[in-house]
Amino acid sequence: MILNTDIPAFKALVRRSHLTKDQKDKDTYDNCYVFALQSVSGKILTFHIMTDYGMLRSRVPIHEIFMQKPTKDIPFDFKMLWDSFAYKVSVIEFSYLVDKRCEVVLKDKSKVWATYMFTVDWYDNDYSEEPTDYKCAHVLQADDGYLLAQPNNRILWRDCNFITAKFPIPMQDIKVDSELLSVESQSDRWVAENGDGFYYEIKEKV
C-alpha cells in the first residue's frame, strides 16, 4: 500500500489554529516547508510539513496550508472537489504545466485565478479504473494564497502564446470517456509468424 509520496517541496504557511486546536490562533500563520503528501482513501488530501521552529507535522489538510495570508479564504470543501480515491497515489510535476495560469470553476460556479504546482493521480481502485469516473487532482496556488486540488473539468487553462481560441462548441457538449481500449482485444483477428526473427511479420487471419 502506498500512503505517502514525495512532492516538489515548497515554502508555505500553516494556520496555527490547526496545530493548537484553538480558534484564537486562526489568524496566525507559521512558516513551514511542505515536502510530502499523504492520501487516505475517502478523505481530504493531507501533507507533511516542517516548521521553522523544528516541528515535523503529518496529515496537515490542504485547506490549512497557504502560500500567503489569505484575504478571501474559501470553505475547505471548495478547495478540493472530490475526496482521495485511494491510498495508492502518484505525484508528477508536468513540465508543460509548470507555472501555467488557469481559472478554476468552484462548486458555486464562482471563478478564481490560480497557478499550477503539481498533479496527484490515484490508481488501483474502482473509480480510477472506470473511464467515466476517472479523475486526477491538479494542485494549484490560488491568487489569494490558498491551495486547491481540482480535476480537469473544473479548470480553464490560460496561455497567451497558445491558448487563444474560444471554445468551438458549447462546453456541455464535451463528454467523459466511456472506455479505455485494449489493442490485444483484437488479437483473434491477427497472428504473429512463428520463428525467432526479431522483425517478425503480423498477418491478419483469413
PDB file of C-alpha atoms in Angstrom, residues 1-192:
ATOM      1  CA  MET A   1       0.000   0.000   0.000  1.00  0.00           C
ATOM      2  CA  ILE A   2       1.312   3.441  -0.940  1.00  0.00           C
ATOM      3  CA  LEU A   3       0.167   6.068   1.536  1.00  0.00           C
ATOM      4  CA  ASN A   4       2.888   8.722   1.425  1.00  0.00           C
ATOM      5  CA  THR A   5       4.774  10.171  -1.516  1.00  0.00           C
ATOM      6  CA  ASP A   6       7.313  12.914  -2.099  1.00  0.00           C
ATOM      7  CA  ILE A   7       6.228  16.137  -3.764  1.00  0.00           C
ATOM      8  CA  PRO A   8       8.227  19.100  -5.075  1.00  0.00           C
ATOM      9  CA  ALA A   9       8.984  20.811  -1.744  1.00  0.00           C
ATOM     10  CA  PHE A  10       7.799  24.396  -1.321  1.00  0.00           C
ATOM     11  CA  LYS A  11       7.771  27.106   1.325  1.00  0.00           C
ATOM     12  CA  ALA A  12       4.373  27.900   2.761  1.00  0.00           C
ATOM     13  CA  LEU A  13       2.381  28.966   5.812  1.00  0.00           C
ATOM     14  CA  VAL A  14       0.371  26.699   8.106  1.00  0.00           C
ATOM     15  CA  ARG A  15      -2.566  28.057  10.057  1.00  0.00           C
ATOM     16  CA  ARG A  16      -1.598  27.853  13.735  1.00  0.00           C
ATOM     17  CA  SER A  17      -5.114  27.006  14.894  1.00  0.00           C
ATOM     18  CA  HIS A  18      -4.729  23.653  13.123  1.00  0.00           C
ATOM     19  CA  LEU A  19      -1.743  22.914  15.346  1.00  0.00           C
ATOM     20  CA  THR A  20      -3.155  24.230  18.634  1.00  0.00           C
ATOM     21  CA  LYS A  21      -6.843  23.430  18.014  1.00  0.00           C
ATOM     22  CA  ASP A  22      -7.538  26.879  19.457  1.00  0.00           C
ATOM     23  CA  GLN A  23      -9.671  29.275  17.390  1.00  0.00           C
ATOM     24  CA  LYS A  24      -7.896  32.314  18.853  1.00  0.00           C
ATOM     25  CA  ASP A  25      -4.946  31.268  16.644  1.00  0.00           C
ATOM     26  CA  LYS A  26      -6.932  31.122  13.402  1.00  0.00           C
ATOM     27  CA  ASP A  27      -5.396  34.349  12.078  1.00  0.00           C
ATOM     28  CA  THR A  28      -1.826  33.389  12.976  1.00  0.00           C
ATOM     29  CA  TYR A  29       0.358  31.572  10.440  1.00  0.00           C
ATOM     30  CA  ASP A  30       3.682  29.780  10.904  1.00  0.00           C
ATOM     31  CA  ASN A  31       6.424  29.373   8.298  1.00  0.00           C
ATOM     32  CA  CYS A  32       6.953  25.854   7.021  1.00  0.00           C
ATOM     33  CA  TYR A  33       8.243  23.668   4.234  1.00  0.00           C
ATOM     34  CA  VAL A  34       5.717  21.302   2.651  1.00  0.00           C
ATOM     35  CA  PHE A  35       7.623  18.264   1.408  1.00  0.00           C
ATOM     36  CA  ALA A  36       5.348  15.213   1.110  1.00  0.00           C
ATOM     37  CA  LEU A  37       1.748  14.192   0.575  1.00  0.00           C
ATOM     38  CA  GLN A  38      -0.465  11.597   2.218  1.00  0.00           C
ATOM     39  CA  SER A  39      -3.540  10.104   0.561  1.00  0.00           C
ATOM     40  CA  VAL A  40      -6.139   8.370   2.739  1.00  0.00           C
ATOM     41  CA  SER A  41      -8.967   6.860   0.717  1.00  0.00           C
ATOM     42  CA  GLY A  42     -12.206   8.802   1.109  1.00  0.00           C
ATOM     43  CA  LYS A  43     -10.554  11.750   2.898  1.00  0.00           C
ATOM     44  CA  ILE A  44      -9.136  15.179   2.054  1.00  0.00           C
ATOM     45  CA  LEU A  45      -5.516  15.346   0.845  1.00  0.00           C
ATOM     46  CA  THR A  46      -3.036  15.945   3.655  1.00  0.00           C
ATOM     47  CA  PHE A  47       0.628  16.934   3.737  1.00  0.00           C
ATOM     48  CA  HIS A  48       3.806  16.527   5.773  1.00  0.00           C
ATOM     49  CA  ILE A  49       5.350  19.829   6.848  1.00  0.00           C
ATOM     50  CA  MET A  50       8.387  21.090   8.765  1.00  0.00           C
ATOM     51  CA  THR A  51       8.004  24.381  10.668  1.00  0.00           C
ATOM     52  CA  ASP A  52      10.819  26.877  11.076  1.00  0.00           C
ATOM     53  CA  TYR A  53      10.850  26.053  14.800  1.00  0.00           C
ATOM     54  CA  GLY A  54      11.594  22.387  14.153  1.00  0.00           C
ATOM     55  CA  MET A  55       8.216  20.668  14.440  1.00  0.00           C
ATOM     56  CA  LEU A  56       7.514  17.929  11.918  1.00  0.00           C
ATOM     57  CA  ARG A  57       3.772  17.573  11.448  1.00  0.00           C
ATOM     58  CA  SER A  58       1.933  14.990   9.368  1.00  0.00           C
ATOM     59  CA  ARG A  59      -1.591  14.930   7.973  1.00  0.00           C
ATOM     60  CA  VAL A  60      -1.989  18.678   7.644  1.00  0.00           C
ATOM     61  CA  PRO A  61      -5.056  19.127   5.401  1.00  0.00           C
ATOM     62  CA  ILE A  62      -4.697  21.067   2.178  1.00  0.00           C
ATOM     63  CA  HIS A  63      -7.072  23.776   3.413  1.00  0.00           C
ATOM     64  CA  GLU A  64      -4.758  24.649   6.332  1.00  0.00           C
ATOM     65  CA  ILE A  65      -1.760  25.427   4.094  1.00  0.00           C
ATOM     66  CA  PHE A  66      -1.240  28.792   2.402  1.00  0.00           C
ATOM     67  CA  MET A  67       1.324  30.463   0.184  1.00  0.00           C
ATOM     68  CA  GLN A  68       0.469  33.846   1.708  1.00  0.00           C
ATOM     69  CA  LYS A  69      -2.011  35.099   4.291  1.00  0.00           C
ATOM     70  CA  PRO A  70      -5.411  34.985   2.574  1.00  0.00           C
ATOM     71  CA  THR A  71      -7.861  37.863   2.497  1.00  0.00           C
ATOM     72  CA  LYS A  72     -10.670  35.963   0.756  1.00  0.00           C
ATOM     73  CA  ASP A  73     -10.359  32.411   2.031  1.00  0.00           C
ATOM     74  CA  ILE A  74     -12.958  29.881   0.873  1.00  0.00           C
ATOM     75  CA  PRO A  75     -14.513  26.807   2.582  1.00  0.00           C
ATOM     76  CA  PHE A  76     -12.420  23.623   2.699  1.00  0.00           C
ATOM     77  CA  ASP A  77     -14.914  21.713   0.509  1.00  0.00           C
ATOM     78  CA  PHE A  78     -14.470  24.314  -2.238  1.00  0.00           C
ATOM     79  CA  LYS A  79     -10.706  23.812  -2.320  1.00  0.00           C
ATOM     80  CA  MET A  80     -10.897  20.101  -3.125  1.00  0.00           C
ATOM     81  CA  LEU A  81     -13.935  18.912  -5.051  1.00  0.00           C
ATOM     82  CA  TRP A  82     -13.502  15.135  -4.525  1.00  0.00           C
ATOM     83  CA  ASP A  83     -12.018  13.128  -1.655  1.00  0.00           C
ATOM     84  CA  SER A  84      -8.943  10.993  -2.329  1.00  0.00           C
ATOM     85  CA  PHE A  85      -9.891   7.946  -4.385  1.00  0.00           C
ATOM     86  CA  ALA A  86      -7.322   5.567  -2.916  1.00  0.00           C
ATOM     87  CA  TYR A  87      -4.260   5.048  -0.750  1.00  0.00           C
ATOM     88  CA  LYS A  88      -2.278   4.313  -3.889  1.00  0.00           C
ATOM     89  CA  VAL A  89      -1.269   7.617  -5.397  1.00  0.00           C
ATOM     90  CA  SER A  90       1.331   9.080  -7.715  1.00  0.00           C
ATOM     91  CA  VAL A  91       2.573  12.652  -7.926  1.00  0.00           C
ATOM     92  CA  ILE A  92       4.047  14.281 -11.009  1.00  0.00           C
ATOM     93  CA  GLU A  93       5.051  17.812 -11.871  1.00  0.00           C
ATOM     94  CA  PHE A  94       4.134  18.149 -15.535  1.00  0.00           C
ATOM     95  CA  SER A  95       6.828  20.346 -17.047  1.00  0.00           C
ATOM     96  CA  TYR A  96       4.397  21.598 -19.691  1.00  0.00           C
ATOM     97  CA  LEU A  97       2.066  22.933 -16.986  1.00  0.00           C
ATOM     98  CA  VAL A  98       4.644  24.406 -14.598  1.00  0.00           C
ATOM     99  CA  ASP A  99       3.660  27.993 -13.753  1.00  0.00           C
ATOM    100  CA  LYS A 100       0.710  27.841 -16.163  1.00  0.00           C
ATOM    101  CA  ARG A 101      -2.139  30.150 -15.206  1.00  0.00           C
ATOM    102  CA  CYS A 102      -5.706  28.950 -15.018  1.00  0.00           C
ATOM    103  CA  GLU A 103      -9.218  29.832 -13.928  1.00  0.00           C
ATOM    104  CA  VAL A 104     -10.855  27.393 -11.523  1.00  0.00           C
ATOM    105  CA  VAL A 105     -14.622  26.999 -11.517  1.00  0.00           C
ATOM    106  CA  LEU A 106     -15.644  26.410  -7.896  1.00  0.00           C
ATOM    107  CA  LYS A 107     -18.672  24.380  -6.813  1.00  0.00           C
ATOM    108  CA  ASP A 108     -20.827  27.535  -6.511  1.00  0.00           C
ATOM    109  CA  LYS A 109     -19.812  28.448 -10.117  1.00  0.00           C
ATOM    110  CA  SER A 110     -17.634  31.357  -8.996  1.00  0.00           C
ATOM    111  CA  LYS A 111     -14.159  31.524 -10.558  1.00  0.00           C
ATOM    112  CA  VAL A 112     -10.728  32.132  -9.057  1.00  0.00           C
ATOM    113  CA  TRP A 113      -7.347  32.524 -10.720  1.00  0.00           C
ATOM    114  CA  ALA A 114      -4.553  30.118  -9.831  1.00  0.00           C
ATOM    115  CA  THR A 115      -1.122  28.824 -10.874  1.00  0.00           C
ATOM    116  CA  TYR A 116      -0.181  25.168 -11.445  1.00  0.00           C
ATOM    117  CA  MET A 117       2.113  23.379  -8.966  1.00  0.00           C
ATOM    118  CA  PHE A 118       1.853  19.594  -9.485  1.00  0.00           C
ATOM    119  CA  THR A 119      -0.618  16.776 -10.153  1.00  0.00           C
ATOM    120  CA  VAL A 120      -1.930  13.984  -7.930  1.00  0.00           C
ATOM    121  CA  ASP A 121      -3.206  10.835  -9.615  1.00  0.00           C
ATOM    122  CA  TRP A 122      -4.727   7.746  -7.961  1.00  0.00           C
ATOM    123  CA  TYR A 123      -4.608   4.155  -9.213  1.00  0.00           C
ATOM    124  CA  ASP A 124      -5.647   0.586  -8.445  1.00  0.00           C
ATOM    125  CA  ASN A 125      -9.167   1.438  -7.292  1.00  0.00           C
ATOM    126  CA  ASP A 126     -12.639   1.047  -8.749  1.00  0.00           C
ATOM    127  CA  TYR A 127     -13.057   4.748  -9.583  1.00  0.00           C
ATOM    128  CA  SER A 128      -9.748   5.291 -11.345  1.00  0.00           C
ATOM    129  CA  GLU A 129     -10.078   2.078 -13.351  1.00  0.00           C
ATOM    130  CA  GLU A 130     -13.539   3.101 -14.624  1.00  0.00           C
ATOM    131  CA  PRO A 131     -13.102   5.586 -17.526  1.00  0.00           C
ATOM    132  CA  THR A 132     -16.288   7.537 -16.777  1.00  0.00           C
ATOM    133  CA  ASP A 133     -15.255   8.057 -13.118  1.00  0.00           C
ATOM    134  CA  TYR A 134     -11.524   8.745 -13.550  1.00  0.00           C
ATOM    135  CA  LYS A 135     -10.230  11.997 -12.065  1.00  0.00           C
ATOM    136  CA  CYS A 136      -6.842  13.376 -11.115  1.00  0.00           C
ATOM    137  CA  ALA A 137      -6.265  16.461  -8.957  1.00  0.00           C
ATOM    138  CA  HIS A 138      -4.101  19.364 -10.030  1.00  0.00           C
ATOM    139  CA  VAL A 139      -2.677  21.150  -7.004  1.00  0.00           C
ATOM    140  CA  LEU A 140      -2.822  24.871  -7.650  1.00  0.00           C
ATOM    141  CA  GLN A 141      -1.853  28.061  -5.859  1.00  0.00           C
ATOM    142  CA  ALA A 142      -4.842  30.400  -5.854  1.00  0.00           C
ATOM    143  CA  ASP A 143      -4.046  34.090  -6.227  1.00  0.00           C
ATOM    144  CA  ASP A 144      -5.392  34.712  -2.727  1.00  0.00           C
ATOM    145  CA  GLY A 145      -2.797  32.338  -1.277  1.00  0.00           C
ATOM    146  CA  TYR A 146      -4.670  29.132  -0.502  1.00  0.00           C
ATOM    147  CA  LEU A 147      -4.171  25.786  -2.237  1.00  0.00           C
ATOM    148  CA  LEU A 148      -6.631  23.998  -4.492  1.00  0.00           C
ATOM    149  CA  ALA A 149      -6.842  20.384  -5.706  1.00  0.00           C
ATOM    150  CA  GLN A 150      -9.083  20.337  -8.751  1.00  0.00           C
ATOM    151  CA  PRO A 151      -9.902  17.897 -11.583  1.00  0.00           C
ATOM    152  CA  ASN A 152      -9.506  18.640 -15.292  1.00  0.00           C
ATOM    153  CA  ASN A 153     -13.135  19.584 -15.858  1.00  0.00           C
ATOM    154  CA  ARG A 154     -13.079  22.397 -13.280  1.00  0.00           C
ATOM    155  CA  ILE A 155     -10.078  24.188 -14.790  1.00  0.00           C
ATOM    156  CA  LEU A 156      -9.797  26.554 -17.760  1.00  0.00           C
ATOM    157  CA  TRP A 157      -6.132  26.884 -18.680  1.00  0.00           C
ATOM    158  CA  ARG A 158      -4.665  30.120 -19.998  1.00  0.00           C
ATOM    159  CA  ASP A 159      -1.583  30.721 -22.134  1.00  0.00           C
ATOM    160  CA  CYS A 160      -1.353  33.939 -24.173  1.00  0.00           C
ATOM    161  CA  ASN A 161       1.134  32.256 -26.510  1.00  0.00           C
ATOM    162  CA  PHE A 162      -1.025  29.258 -27.472  1.00  0.00           C
ATOM    163  CA  ILE A 163      -4.476  29.166 -25.855  1.00  0.00           C
ATOM    164  CA  THR A 164      -6.041  31.956 -27.866  1.00  0.00           C
ATOM    165  CA  ALA A 165      -9.133  30.336 -29.389  1.00  0.00           C
ATOM    166  CA  LYS A 166     -12.634  30.300 -27.978  1.00  0.00           C
ATOM    167  CA  PHE A 167     -14.428  27.033 -27.280  1.00  0.00           C
ATOM    168  CA  PRO A 168     -15.693  25.962 -30.744  1.00  0.00           C
ATOM    169  CA  ILE A 169     -18.743  24.180 -29.311  1.00  0.00           C
ATOM    170  CA  PRO A 170     -20.874  24.525 -26.155  1.00  0.00           C
ATOM    171  CA  MET A 171     -18.874  23.255 -23.177  1.00  0.00           C
ATOM    172  CA  GLN A 172     -21.698  20.921 -22.143  1.00  0.00           C
ATOM    173  CA  ASP A 173     -21.190  19.038 -25.417  1.00  0.00           C
ATOM    174  CA  ILE A 174     -17.800  17.750 -24.182  1.00  0.00           C
ATOM    175  CA  LYS A 175     -18.368  14.207 -22.864  1.00  0.00           C
ATOM    176  CA  VAL A 176     -16.417  11.980 -20.475  1.00  0.00           C
ATOM    177  CA  ASP A 177     -14.524   8.971 -21.815  1.00  0.00           C
ATOM    178  CA  SER A 178     -16.612   5.805 -21.812  1.00  0.00           C
ATOM    179  CA  GLU A 179     -13.892   3.206 -22.388  1.00  0.00           C
ATOM    180  CA  LEU A 180     -10.163   2.582 -22.311  1.00  0.00           C
ATOM    181  CA  LEU A 181      -9.308   0.473 -25.343  1.00  0.00           C
ATOM    182  CA  SER A 182      -7.165  -2.651 -25.366  1.00  0.00           C
ATOM    183  CA  VAL A 183      -5.235  -3.388 -28.560  1.00  0.00           C
ATOM    184  CA  GLU A 184      -4.950  -7.064 -27.647  1.00  0.00           C
ATOM    185  CA  SER A 185      -8.730  -7.406 -27.514  1.00  0.00           C
ATOM    186  CA  GLN A 186      -8.426  -7.610 -31.310  1.00  0.00           C
ATOM    187  CA  SER A 187      -5.900 -10.457 -31.161  1.00  0.00           C
ATOM    188  CA  ASP A 188      -8.321 -13.032 -32.569  1.00  0.00           C
ATOM    189  CA  ARG A 189      -8.019 -11.239 -35.923  1.00  0.00           C
ATOM    190  CA  TRP A 190      -4.220 -11.327 -36.161  1.00  0.00           C
ATOM    191  CA  VAL A 191      -1.364 -13.786 -35.779  1.00  0.00           C
ATOM    192  CA  ALA A 192       2.396 -13.310 -35.480  1.00  0.00           C
TER     193      ALA A 192
END
